[in-house]
Coordinates of C-alpha atoms in Angstrom, one line a residue:
X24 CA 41.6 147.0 -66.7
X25 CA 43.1 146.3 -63.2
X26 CA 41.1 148.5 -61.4
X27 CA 38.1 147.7 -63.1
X28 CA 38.9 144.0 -62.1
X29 CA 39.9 145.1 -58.4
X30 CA 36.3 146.8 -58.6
X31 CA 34.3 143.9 -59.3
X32 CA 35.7 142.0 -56.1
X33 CA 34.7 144.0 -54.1
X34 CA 32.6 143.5 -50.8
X35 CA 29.8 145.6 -52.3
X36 CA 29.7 144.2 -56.0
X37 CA 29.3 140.8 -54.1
X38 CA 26.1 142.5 -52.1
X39 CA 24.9 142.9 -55.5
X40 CA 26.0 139.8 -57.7
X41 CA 23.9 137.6 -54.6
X42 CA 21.1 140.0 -54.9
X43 CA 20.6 139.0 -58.6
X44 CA 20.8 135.5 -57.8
X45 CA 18.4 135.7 -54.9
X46 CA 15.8 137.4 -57.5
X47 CA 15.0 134.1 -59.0
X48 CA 13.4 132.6 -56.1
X49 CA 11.9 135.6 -54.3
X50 CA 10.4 139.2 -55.5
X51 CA 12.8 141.5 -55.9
X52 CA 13.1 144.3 -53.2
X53 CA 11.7 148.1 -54.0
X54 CA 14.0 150.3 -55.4
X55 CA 16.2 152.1 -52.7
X56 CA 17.6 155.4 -52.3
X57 CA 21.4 155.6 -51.9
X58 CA 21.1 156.3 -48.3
X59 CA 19.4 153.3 -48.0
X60 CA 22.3 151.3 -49.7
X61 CA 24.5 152.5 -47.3
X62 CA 22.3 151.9 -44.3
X63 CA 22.4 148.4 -45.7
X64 CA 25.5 148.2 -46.3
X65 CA 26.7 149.2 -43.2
X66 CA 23.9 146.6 -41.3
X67 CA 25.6 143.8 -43.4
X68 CA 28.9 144.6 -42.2
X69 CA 27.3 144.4 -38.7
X70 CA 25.6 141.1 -38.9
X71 CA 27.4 139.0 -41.5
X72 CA 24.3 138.4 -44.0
X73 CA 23.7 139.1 -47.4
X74 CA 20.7 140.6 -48.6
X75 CA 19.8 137.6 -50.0
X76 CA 19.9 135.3 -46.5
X77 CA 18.1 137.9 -44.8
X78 CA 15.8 137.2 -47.0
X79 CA 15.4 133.2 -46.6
X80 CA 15.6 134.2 -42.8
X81 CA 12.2 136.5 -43.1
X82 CA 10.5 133.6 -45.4
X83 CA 11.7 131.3 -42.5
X84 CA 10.1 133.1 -40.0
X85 CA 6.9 133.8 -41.5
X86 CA 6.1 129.4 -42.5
X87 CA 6.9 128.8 -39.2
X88 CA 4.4 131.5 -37.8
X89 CA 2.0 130.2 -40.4
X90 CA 2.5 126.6 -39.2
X91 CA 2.1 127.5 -35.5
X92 CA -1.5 129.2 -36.4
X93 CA -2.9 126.1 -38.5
X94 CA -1.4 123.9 -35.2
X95 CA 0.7 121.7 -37.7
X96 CA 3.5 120.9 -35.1
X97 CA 0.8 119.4 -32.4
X98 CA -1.0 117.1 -34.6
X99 CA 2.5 116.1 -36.3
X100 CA 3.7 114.7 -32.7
X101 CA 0.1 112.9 -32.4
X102 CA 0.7 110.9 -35.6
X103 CA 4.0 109.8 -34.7
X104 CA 2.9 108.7 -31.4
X105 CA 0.1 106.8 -32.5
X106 CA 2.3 105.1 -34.9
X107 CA 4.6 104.3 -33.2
X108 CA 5.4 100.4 -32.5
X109 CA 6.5 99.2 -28.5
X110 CA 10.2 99.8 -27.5
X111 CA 9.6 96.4 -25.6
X112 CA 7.9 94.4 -28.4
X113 CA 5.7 91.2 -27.9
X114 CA 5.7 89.5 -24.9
X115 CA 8.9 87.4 -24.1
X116 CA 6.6 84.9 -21.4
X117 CA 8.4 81.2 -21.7
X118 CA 11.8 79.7 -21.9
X119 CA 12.4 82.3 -24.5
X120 CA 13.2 85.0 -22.2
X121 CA 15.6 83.2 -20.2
X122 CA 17.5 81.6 -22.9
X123 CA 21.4 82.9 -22.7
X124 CA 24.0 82.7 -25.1
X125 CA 26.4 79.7 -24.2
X126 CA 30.7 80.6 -24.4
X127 CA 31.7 78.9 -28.0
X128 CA 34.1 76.5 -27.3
X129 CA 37.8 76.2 -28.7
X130 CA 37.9 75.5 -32.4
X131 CA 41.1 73.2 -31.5
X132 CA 43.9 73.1 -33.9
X133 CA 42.9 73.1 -37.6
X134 CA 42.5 69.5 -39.4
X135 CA 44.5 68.5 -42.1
X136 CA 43.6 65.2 -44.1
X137 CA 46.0 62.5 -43.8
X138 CA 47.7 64.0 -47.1
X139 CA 48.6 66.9 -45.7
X140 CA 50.3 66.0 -43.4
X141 CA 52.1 63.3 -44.9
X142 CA 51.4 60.2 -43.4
X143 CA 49.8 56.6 -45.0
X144 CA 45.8 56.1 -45.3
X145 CA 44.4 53.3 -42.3
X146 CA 43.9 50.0 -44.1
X147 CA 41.5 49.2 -41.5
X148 CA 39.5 51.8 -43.7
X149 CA 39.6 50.3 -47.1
X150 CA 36.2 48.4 -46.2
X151 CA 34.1 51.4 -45.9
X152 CA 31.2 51.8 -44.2
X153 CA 28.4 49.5 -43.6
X154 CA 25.7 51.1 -42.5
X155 CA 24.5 54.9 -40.9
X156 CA 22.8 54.9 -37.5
X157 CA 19.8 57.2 -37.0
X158 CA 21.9 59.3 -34.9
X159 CA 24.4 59.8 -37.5
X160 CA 27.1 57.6 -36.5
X161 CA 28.1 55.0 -39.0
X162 CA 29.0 50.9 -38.7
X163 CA 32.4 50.1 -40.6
X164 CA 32.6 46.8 -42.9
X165 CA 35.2 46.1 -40.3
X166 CA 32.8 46.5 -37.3
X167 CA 34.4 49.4 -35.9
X168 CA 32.0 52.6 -34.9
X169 CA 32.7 56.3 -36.3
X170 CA 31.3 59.5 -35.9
X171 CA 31.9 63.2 -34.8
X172 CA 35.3 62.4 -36.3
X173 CA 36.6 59.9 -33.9
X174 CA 36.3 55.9 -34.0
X175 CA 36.4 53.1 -31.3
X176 CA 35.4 49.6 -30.8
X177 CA 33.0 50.5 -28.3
X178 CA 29.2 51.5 -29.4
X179 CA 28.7 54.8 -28.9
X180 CA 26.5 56.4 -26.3
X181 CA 22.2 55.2 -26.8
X182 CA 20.9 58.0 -29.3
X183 CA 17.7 58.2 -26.4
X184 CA 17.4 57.7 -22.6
X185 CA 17.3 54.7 -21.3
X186 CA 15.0 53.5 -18.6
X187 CA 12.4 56.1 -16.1
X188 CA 13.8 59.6 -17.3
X189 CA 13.7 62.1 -13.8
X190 CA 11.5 65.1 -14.2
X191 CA 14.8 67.5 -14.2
X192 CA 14.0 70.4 -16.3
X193 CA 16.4 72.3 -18.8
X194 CA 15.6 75.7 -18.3
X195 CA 14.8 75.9 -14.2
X196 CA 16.6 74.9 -11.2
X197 CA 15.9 72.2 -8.6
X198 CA 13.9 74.3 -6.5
X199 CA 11.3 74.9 -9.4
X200 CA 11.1 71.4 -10.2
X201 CA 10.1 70.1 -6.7
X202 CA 7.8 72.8 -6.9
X203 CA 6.4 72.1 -10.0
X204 CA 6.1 68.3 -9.0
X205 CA 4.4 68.8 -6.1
X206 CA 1.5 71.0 -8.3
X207 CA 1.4 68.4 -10.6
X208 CA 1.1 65.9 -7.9
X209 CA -1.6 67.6 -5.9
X210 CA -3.7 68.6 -9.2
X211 CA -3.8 64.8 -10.3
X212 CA -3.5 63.1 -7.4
X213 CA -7.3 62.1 -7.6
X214 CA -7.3 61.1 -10.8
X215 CA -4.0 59.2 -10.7
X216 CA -5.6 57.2 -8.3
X217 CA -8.5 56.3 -9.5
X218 CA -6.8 54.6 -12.6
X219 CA -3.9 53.2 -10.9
X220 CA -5.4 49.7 -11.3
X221 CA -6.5 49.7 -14.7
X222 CA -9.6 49.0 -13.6
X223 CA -12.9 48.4 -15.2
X224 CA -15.6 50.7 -16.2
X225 CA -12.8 53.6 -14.8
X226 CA -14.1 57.0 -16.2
X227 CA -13.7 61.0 -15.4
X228 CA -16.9 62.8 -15.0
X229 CA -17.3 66.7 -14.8
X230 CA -20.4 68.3 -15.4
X231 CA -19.0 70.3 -18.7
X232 CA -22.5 71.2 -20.2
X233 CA -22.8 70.6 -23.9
X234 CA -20.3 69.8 -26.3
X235 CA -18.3 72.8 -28.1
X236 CA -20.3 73.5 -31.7
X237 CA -18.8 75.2 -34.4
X238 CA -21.3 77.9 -34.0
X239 CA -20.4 78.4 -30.5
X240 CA -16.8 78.6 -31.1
X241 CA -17.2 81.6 -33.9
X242 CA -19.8 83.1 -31.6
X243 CA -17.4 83.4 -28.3
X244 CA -15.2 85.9 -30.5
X245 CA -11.8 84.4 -29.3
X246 CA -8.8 86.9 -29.2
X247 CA -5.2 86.5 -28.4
X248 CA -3.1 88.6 -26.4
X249 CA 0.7 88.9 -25.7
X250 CA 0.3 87.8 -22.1
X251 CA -1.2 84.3 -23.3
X252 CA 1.6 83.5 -25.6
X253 CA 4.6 81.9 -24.3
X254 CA 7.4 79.7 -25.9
X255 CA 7.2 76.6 -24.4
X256 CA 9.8 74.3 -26.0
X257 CA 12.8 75.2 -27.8
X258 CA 12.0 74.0 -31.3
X259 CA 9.0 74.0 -33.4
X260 CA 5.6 72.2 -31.4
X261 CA 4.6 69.1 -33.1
X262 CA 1.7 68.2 -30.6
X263 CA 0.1 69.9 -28.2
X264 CA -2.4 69.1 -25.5
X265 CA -4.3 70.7 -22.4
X266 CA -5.1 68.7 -19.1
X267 CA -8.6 67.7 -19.7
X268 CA -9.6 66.7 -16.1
X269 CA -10.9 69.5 -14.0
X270 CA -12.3 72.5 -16.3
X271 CA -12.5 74.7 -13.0
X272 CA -9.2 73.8 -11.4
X273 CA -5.4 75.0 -13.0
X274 CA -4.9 74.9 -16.5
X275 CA -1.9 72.8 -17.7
X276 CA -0.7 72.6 -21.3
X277 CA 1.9 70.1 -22.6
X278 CA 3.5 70.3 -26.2
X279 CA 6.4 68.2 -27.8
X280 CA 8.7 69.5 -30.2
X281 CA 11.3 68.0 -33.0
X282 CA 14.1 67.6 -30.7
X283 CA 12.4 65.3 -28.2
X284 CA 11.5 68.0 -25.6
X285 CA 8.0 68.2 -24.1
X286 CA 7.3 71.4 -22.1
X287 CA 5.0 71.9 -19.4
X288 CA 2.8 75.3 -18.6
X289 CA 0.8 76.3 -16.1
X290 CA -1.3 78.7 -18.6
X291 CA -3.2 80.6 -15.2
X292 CA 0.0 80.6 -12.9
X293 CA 1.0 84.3 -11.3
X294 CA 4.7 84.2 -9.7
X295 CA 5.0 85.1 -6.4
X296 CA 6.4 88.2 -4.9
X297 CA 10.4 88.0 -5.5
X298 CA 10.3 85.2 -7.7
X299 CA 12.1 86.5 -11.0
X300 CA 14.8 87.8 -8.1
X301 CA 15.3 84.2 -7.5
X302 CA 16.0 83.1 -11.0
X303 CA 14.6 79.5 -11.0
X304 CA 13.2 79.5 -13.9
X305 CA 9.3 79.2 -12.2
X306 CA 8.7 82.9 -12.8
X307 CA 6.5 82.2 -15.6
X308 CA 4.9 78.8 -15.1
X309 CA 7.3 76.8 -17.7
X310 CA 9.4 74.0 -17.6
X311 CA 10.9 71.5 -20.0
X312 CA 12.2 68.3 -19.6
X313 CA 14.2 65.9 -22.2
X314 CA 12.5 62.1 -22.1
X315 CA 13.1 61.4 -25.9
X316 CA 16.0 61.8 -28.2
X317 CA 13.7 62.4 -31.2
X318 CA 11.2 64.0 -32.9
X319 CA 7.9 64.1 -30.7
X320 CA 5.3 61.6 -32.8
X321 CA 2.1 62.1 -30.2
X322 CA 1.3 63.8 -27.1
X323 CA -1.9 63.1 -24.8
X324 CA -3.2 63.1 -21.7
X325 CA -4.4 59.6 -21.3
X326 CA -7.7 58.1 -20.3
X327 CA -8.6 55.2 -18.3
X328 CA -5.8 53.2 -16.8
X329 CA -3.5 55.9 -17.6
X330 CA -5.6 58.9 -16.1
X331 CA -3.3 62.2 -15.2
X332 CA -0.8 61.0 -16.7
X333 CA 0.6 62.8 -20.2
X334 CA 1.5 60.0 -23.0
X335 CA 4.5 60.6 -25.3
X336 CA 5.9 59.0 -28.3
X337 CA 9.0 59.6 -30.4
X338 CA 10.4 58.6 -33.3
X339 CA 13.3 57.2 -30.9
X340 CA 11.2 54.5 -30.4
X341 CA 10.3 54.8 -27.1
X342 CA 6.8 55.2 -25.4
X343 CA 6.6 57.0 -22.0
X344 CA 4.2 58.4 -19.7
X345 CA 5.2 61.4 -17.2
X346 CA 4.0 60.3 -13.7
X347 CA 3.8 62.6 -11.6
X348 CA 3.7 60.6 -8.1
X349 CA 7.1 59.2 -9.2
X350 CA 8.5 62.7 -10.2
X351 CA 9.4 60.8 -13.6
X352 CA 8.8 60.1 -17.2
X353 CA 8.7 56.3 -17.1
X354 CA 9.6 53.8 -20.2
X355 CA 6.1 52.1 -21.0
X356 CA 7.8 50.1 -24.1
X357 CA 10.4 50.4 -25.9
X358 CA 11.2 49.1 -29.5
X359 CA 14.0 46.3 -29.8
X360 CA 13.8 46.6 -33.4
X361 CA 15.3 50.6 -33.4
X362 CA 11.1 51.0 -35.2
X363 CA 10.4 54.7 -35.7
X364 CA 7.5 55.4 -34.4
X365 CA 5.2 58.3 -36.6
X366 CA 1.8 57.8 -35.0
X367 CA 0.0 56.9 -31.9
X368 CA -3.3 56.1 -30.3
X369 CA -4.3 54.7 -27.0
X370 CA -8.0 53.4 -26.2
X371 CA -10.4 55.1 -23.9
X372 CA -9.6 52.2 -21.1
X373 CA -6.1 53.0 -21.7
X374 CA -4.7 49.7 -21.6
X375 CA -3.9 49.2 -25.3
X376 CA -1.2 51.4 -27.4
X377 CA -1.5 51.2 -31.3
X378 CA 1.4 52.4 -33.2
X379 CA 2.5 52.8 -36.7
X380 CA 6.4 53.6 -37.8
X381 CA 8.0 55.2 -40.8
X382 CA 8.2 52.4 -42.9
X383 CA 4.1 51.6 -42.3
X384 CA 4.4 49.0 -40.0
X385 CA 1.5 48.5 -37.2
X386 CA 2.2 47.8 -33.6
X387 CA -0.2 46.9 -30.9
X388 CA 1.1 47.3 -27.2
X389 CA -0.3 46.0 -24.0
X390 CA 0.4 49.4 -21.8
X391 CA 0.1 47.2 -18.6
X392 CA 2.8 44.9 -19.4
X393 CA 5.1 46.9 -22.0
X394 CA 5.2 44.3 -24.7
X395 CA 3.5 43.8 -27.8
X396 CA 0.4 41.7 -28.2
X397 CA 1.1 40.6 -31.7
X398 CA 4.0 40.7 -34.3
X399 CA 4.2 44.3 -36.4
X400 CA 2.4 43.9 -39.4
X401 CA 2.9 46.0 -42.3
X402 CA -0.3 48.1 -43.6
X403 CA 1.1 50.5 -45.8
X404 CA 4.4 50.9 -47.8
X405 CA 5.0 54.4 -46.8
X406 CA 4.9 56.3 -43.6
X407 CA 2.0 56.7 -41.4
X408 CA 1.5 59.8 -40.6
X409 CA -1.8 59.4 -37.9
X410 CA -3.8 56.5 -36.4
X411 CA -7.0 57.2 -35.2
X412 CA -9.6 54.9 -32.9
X413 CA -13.2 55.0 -33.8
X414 CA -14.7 56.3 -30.9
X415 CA -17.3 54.3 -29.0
X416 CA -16.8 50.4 -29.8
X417 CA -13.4 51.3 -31.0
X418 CA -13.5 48.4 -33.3
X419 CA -12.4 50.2 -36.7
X420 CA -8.7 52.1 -37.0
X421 CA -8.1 54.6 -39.9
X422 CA -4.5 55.3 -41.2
X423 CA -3.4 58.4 -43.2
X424 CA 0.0 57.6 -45.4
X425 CA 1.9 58.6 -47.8
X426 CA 1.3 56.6 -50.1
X427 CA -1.5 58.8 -51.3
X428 CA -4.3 56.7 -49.4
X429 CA -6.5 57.0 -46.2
X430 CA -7.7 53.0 -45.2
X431 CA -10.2 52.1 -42.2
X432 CA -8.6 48.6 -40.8
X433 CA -11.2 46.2 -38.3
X434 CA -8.6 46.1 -35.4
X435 CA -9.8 42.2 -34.8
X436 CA -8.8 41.7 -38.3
X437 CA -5.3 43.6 -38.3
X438 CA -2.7 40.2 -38.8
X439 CA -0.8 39.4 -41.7
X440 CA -2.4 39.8 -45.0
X441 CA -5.1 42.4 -43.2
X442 CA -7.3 43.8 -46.2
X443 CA -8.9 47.5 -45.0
X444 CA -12.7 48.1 -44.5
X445 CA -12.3 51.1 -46.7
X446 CA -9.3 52.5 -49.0
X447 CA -10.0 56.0 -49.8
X448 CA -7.4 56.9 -52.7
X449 CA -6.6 60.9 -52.9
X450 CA -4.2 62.2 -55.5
X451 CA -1.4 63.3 -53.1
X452 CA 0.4 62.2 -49.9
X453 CA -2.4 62.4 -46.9
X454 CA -1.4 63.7 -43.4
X455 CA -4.4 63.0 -41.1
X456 CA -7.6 61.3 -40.8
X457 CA -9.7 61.4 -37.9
X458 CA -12.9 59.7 -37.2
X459 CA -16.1 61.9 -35.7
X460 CA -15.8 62.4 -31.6
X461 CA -19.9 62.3 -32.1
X462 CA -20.0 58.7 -32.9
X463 CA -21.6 59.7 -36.4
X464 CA -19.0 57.5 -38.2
X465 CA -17.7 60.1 -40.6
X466 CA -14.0 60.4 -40.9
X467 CA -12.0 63.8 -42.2
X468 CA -8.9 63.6 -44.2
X469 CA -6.2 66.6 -44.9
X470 CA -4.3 66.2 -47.9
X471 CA -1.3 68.1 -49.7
X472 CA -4.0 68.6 -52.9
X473 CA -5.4 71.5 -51.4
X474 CA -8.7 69.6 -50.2
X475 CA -10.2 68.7 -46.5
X476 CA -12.4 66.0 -47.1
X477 CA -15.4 64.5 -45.3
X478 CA -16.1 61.1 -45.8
X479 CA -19.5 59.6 -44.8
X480 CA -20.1 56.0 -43.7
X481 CA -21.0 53.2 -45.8
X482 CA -24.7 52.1 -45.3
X483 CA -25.5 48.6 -44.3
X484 CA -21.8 47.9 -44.1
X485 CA -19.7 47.0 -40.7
X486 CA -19.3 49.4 -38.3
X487 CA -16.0 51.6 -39.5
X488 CA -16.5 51.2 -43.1
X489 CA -16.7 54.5 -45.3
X490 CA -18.1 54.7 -48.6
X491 CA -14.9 55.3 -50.3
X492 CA -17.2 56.8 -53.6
X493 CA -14.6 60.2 -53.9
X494 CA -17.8 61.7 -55.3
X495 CA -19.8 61.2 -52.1
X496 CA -17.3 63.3 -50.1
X497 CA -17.2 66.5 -49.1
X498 CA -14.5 68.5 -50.7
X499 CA -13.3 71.7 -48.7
X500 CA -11.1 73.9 -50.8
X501 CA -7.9 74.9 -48.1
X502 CA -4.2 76.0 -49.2
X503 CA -2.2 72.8 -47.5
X504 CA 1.2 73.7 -48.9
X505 CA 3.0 74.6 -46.0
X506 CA 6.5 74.5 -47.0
X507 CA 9.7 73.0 -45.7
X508 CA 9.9 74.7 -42.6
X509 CA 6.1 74.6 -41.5
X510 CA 4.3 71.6 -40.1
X511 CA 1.7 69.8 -42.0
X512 CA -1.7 71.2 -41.9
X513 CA -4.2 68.6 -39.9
X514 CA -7.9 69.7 -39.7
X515 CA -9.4 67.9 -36.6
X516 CA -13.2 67.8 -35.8
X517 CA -15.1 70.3 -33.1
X518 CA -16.2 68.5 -29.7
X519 CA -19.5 68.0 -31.0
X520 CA -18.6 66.8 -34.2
X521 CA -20.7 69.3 -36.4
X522 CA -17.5 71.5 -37.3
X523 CA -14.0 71.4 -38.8
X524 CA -11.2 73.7 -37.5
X525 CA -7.4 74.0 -39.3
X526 CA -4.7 76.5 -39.2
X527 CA -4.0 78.6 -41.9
X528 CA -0.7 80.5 -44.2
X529 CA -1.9 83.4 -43.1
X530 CA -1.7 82.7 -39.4
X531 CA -5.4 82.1 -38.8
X532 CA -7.7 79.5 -37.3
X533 CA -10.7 78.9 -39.5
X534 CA -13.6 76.9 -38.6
X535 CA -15.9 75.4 -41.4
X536 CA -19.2 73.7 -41.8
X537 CA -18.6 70.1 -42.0
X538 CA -22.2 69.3 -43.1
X539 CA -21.5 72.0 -45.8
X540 CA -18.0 72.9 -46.4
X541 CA -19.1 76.7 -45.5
X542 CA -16.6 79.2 -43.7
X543 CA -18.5 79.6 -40.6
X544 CA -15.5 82.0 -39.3
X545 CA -11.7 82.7 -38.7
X546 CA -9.5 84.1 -36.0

C-alpha cells in the first residue's frame, strides 16, 4: 500500500491527474505513443508547464491572432478616446480660478459653560434678550450688546458700509483696479456726462435696428461655450445686467449676489502678454467689489440722470450707484428705519427711486437729493418681491407679493389708504410681474403654481389698469418649483414685447409665444 501511495505522487501521475482536469474545457489530445510520453515528459521537465497550461497558452495565442486579423485592438483604443471626458474640465475663467484656500485659524482653548467650570451665572443676564439684529447680534433687556460670544456696552460694528464705498476689489490687486477704473472711466465718460445734470429731455441714442422678436432670438441659434462662462461673484447671482450704451464698443456685465458683492466683467477683454505672470487678478477681465452687506435686491444700469452709472440695492438698506469718475460706489440713500429693501425701480429720467421692503412697505426716493418724497406707505402685508414702471407715461406701478397677489397701483395715487388699479389674485405666492417694454399695456406674472401668465389691459379703463378676469389671461404651463437652493424663476418680456423668455430645471432658456403661450424654442 506504501508504494502504491508513493506512486500516485509522483511527478508523472500529476502530468496526468491535470490532464484529466484540463479535458473538461478543451478537446482532449490524440492518443500518444510511449515515446511520445516521454518526449513530453522530458519537455515539461524543461519548461515548467503542464500539459494542461500549454494548452491555455496555445488557445491564448491563437484569440489574440484572431483579434489582431478582425483589427479589434485599433478600434477598441478609438472608442476609448472618443469617450473620453477632458483632463482639464470646463473652463475655470472668473474669480473661481484664483480663489485659494485661506490658513484655519486657531480653535483657541475649548469652552466650558459657566457650570463646568464652577463659577456663579451673571445676574446682569437674568433679563434676557430683547431683541435680534439682522446681523445676528442681539439687544439685552439690560441694554448691553452680544454676539459672536462676546458682550460690551458699545454697538457693535454697522452690519453695511457706511458712506462712498472705494472701488477696491476682493480678488485683484491695486494695479488692476486703477486699470479697471480707468476702462470704466473712458468707456462712460460720454455718457456720464451728458447726465451729470439731471437734465431734461436727456436720452441715449444708437442706431440699434429693430427691437429683438422672439422669432429672431430662436432663429440666431445661440450656443454657449466654456470660454464665455466665467464666475463672476462668489455666491449665487441674484441680478444681472449688461452695459446698454454703445452696442459696438466693450461689453461690460454687472451681477449681484446674496452676500452683497457685485462683480464686474469685461465679457470681450483678452489679457495682455505676461499678464497671468503678474497675478493681479486682471488676467481675465473680472473684478469684484463689496458696497453692501446684504443680499443684492436690484442691479441696473441707470438711464437719464444717472446714465453710466450701475444702480444697486440691498436688503441692507442702502441704495448706491458705482461712479466711475469718482472711482467709487456712492451712498444715494440710505434707510434710517434699518427697512429691507426687496425690490427696486428707477424712472427713465432717472431722478426718482421706488422701493418696496420685506414687510410691503413702498418708498419713493428723490435720487438727486437722497431723501424720500413721501412717508413709506404700506401696500401689501407680505414681501415684495418686484416693482415694475409702466413704460412710456410711467404713471401705473405693478407689485408682485407674497401674499398670493399681483396689484397695478396709479403712482399719483400711492398715499395712505392707496386702493390698486387692478388686484390680480393667483393661488400661490407671486415672484414677478413686469409690464410690456412695447407700450401694449399687458403685464406677465410668474408664480409658484406652475403658470406664467399674461394679463391684457382693461378697455376703456385708466391707463395701467388690467382686466383682472383670471379667465381672460393667458396661462403658460412652466415647472416654477425651484427648490431651496435655486432662485425663483422670473419670466421677463423680449425687447419687442411679442415673446416671453424664462430659465428652466433642466438648465435651459425657453422662449414662448406670448400672444399664444406656444414653445417657440429652447437653448
Amino acid at each position: 500500500k506504501d508504494e502504491k501511495k508513493d506512486a500516485a505522487d509522483t511527478p508523472a501521475s500529476a502530468n496526468r491527474r491535470s490532464g484529466r482536469r484540463s479535458s473538461a474545457v478543451s478537446a482532449p489530445p490524440a492518443p500518444a505513443t510511449p515515446a511520445e510520453d516521454e518526449e513530453g515528459e522530458e519537455a515539461g521537465d524543461s519548461d515548467g508547464l503542464t500539459d494542461f497550461e500549454r494548452q491555455r497558452e496555445e488557445i491564448i495565442a491563437r484569440n489574440k491572432a484572431r483579434m489582431a486579423a478582425l483589427n479589434i485592438g485599433t478600434l477598441a483604443s478609438e472608442v476609448a478616446t472618443a469617450s473620453a471626458k477632458p483632463a482639464n474640465g470646463p473652463s475655470q475663467r472668473g474669480i473661481g480660478s484664483k480663489r485659494k484656500k485661506e490658513p484655519k485659524e486657531d480653535a483657541g482653548p475649548p469652552r466650558r459653560s459657566l457650570r463646568g467650570q464652577k463659577i456663579a451665572p451673571d445676574a446682569t443676564l437674568a433679563g434676557g434678550v430683547d431683541y435680534e439684529r439682522r446681523d445676528g447680534t442681539v439687544i439685552l433687556a439690560n441694554g448691553m450688546y452680544s454676539g459672536s460670544g462676546t458682550r460690551s456696552d458699545s454697538p457693535p460694528p454697522p452690519s453695511r458700509p457706511t458712506g462712498d464705498v472705494k472701488l477696491n476689489s476682493v480678488n485683484g490687486e491695486e494695479s488692476a483696479d486703477e486699470a479697471f477704473i480707468s476702462f470704466l472711466r473712458d468707456t462712460l465718460s460720454g455718457v456720464t456726462a451728458a447726465s451729470s445734470d439731471f437734465g431734461d429731455g436727456v436720452t441715449i441714442k444708437h442706431d440699434r435696428g429693430p427691437f429683438t422678436s422672439a422669432k429672431s432670438l430662436v432663429g440666431a441659434k445661440i450656443k454657449l461655450t466654456d470660454e464665455a462662462v466665467a464666475k463672476v461673484v462668489p455666491r449665487g447671482v441674484t441680478h444681472l445686467d449688461l452695459a446698454p450704451y454703445d452696442p459696438d464698443g466693450p461689453l461690460v456685465a454687472a451681477a449681484g449676489d446674496k452676500d452683497g458683492n457685485v462683480g464686474l466683467w469685461r465679457v470681450d477683454y483678452e489679457a495682455p502678454g505676461g499678464a497671468d505672470d503678474e497675478g493681479d487678478g486682471s488676467d481675465d477681465g473680472v473684478l469684484f467689489y463689496k458696497p453692501h452687506g446684504s443680499y443684492i435686491c436690484h442691479l441696473k444700469w441707470g438711464r437719464g440722470g444717472l446714465a453710466g452709472r450701475l444702480l444697486t440695492c440691498a436688503y441692507d438698506g442702502a441704495v448706491r450707484t458705482l461712479d466711475a469718475e469718482k472711482g467709487v460706489f456712492t451712498e444715494l440713500f440710505v434707510s434710517e428705519d434699518e427697512d429691507e429693501f426687496s425690490a427696486c425701480d428707477v424712472t427713465a429720467d432717472g431722478r426718482t427711486i421706488h422701493l418696496s421692503d420685506n414687510v410691503g412697505n413702498y418708498h419713493v426716493v428723490d435720487a438727486r437729493s437722497g431723501k424720500l418724497t413721501s412717508p413709506a406707505v404700506q401696500l401689501h402685508e407680505k414681501k415684495i418681491n418686484t416693482v415694475h414702471l409702466e413704460p412710456g407715461a410711467e404713471r401705473a406701478v405693478a407689485t408682485s407679493c407674497g401674499d398670493q397677489t399681483v396689484c397695478v397701483w396709479d403712482v399719483r395715487k400711492c398715499g395712505k389708504g392707496a386702493k390698486p388699479l387692478s388686484r390680480l389674485q393667483h393661488s400661490k405666492s407671486c415672484q414677478a410681474a413686469y409690464f410690456a417694454p412695447n407700450g401694449s399695456g399687458e403685464l406677465l406674472t410668474t408664480c409658484y403654481d406652475d403658470l406664467i401668465r399674461v394679463w391684457r389691459p382693461k378697455s376703456g379703463a385708466d391707463a395701467g389698469s388690467v382686466n383682472d378676469d383670471p379667465k381672460s389671461c393667458l396661462k403658460i404651463k412652466h415647472n416654477n418649483q425651484t427648490g431651496r437652493w435655486v432662485l425663483p424663476f422670473r419670466a421677463v418680456w423680449t425687447p419687442a414685447g411679442d415673446g416671453v423668455v424664462i430659465g428652466s430645471m433642466r438648465r435651459e432658456i425657453e422662449v414662448f409665444e406670448s400672444s399664444s403661450g406656444k414653445l417657440a424654442g429652447k437653448y
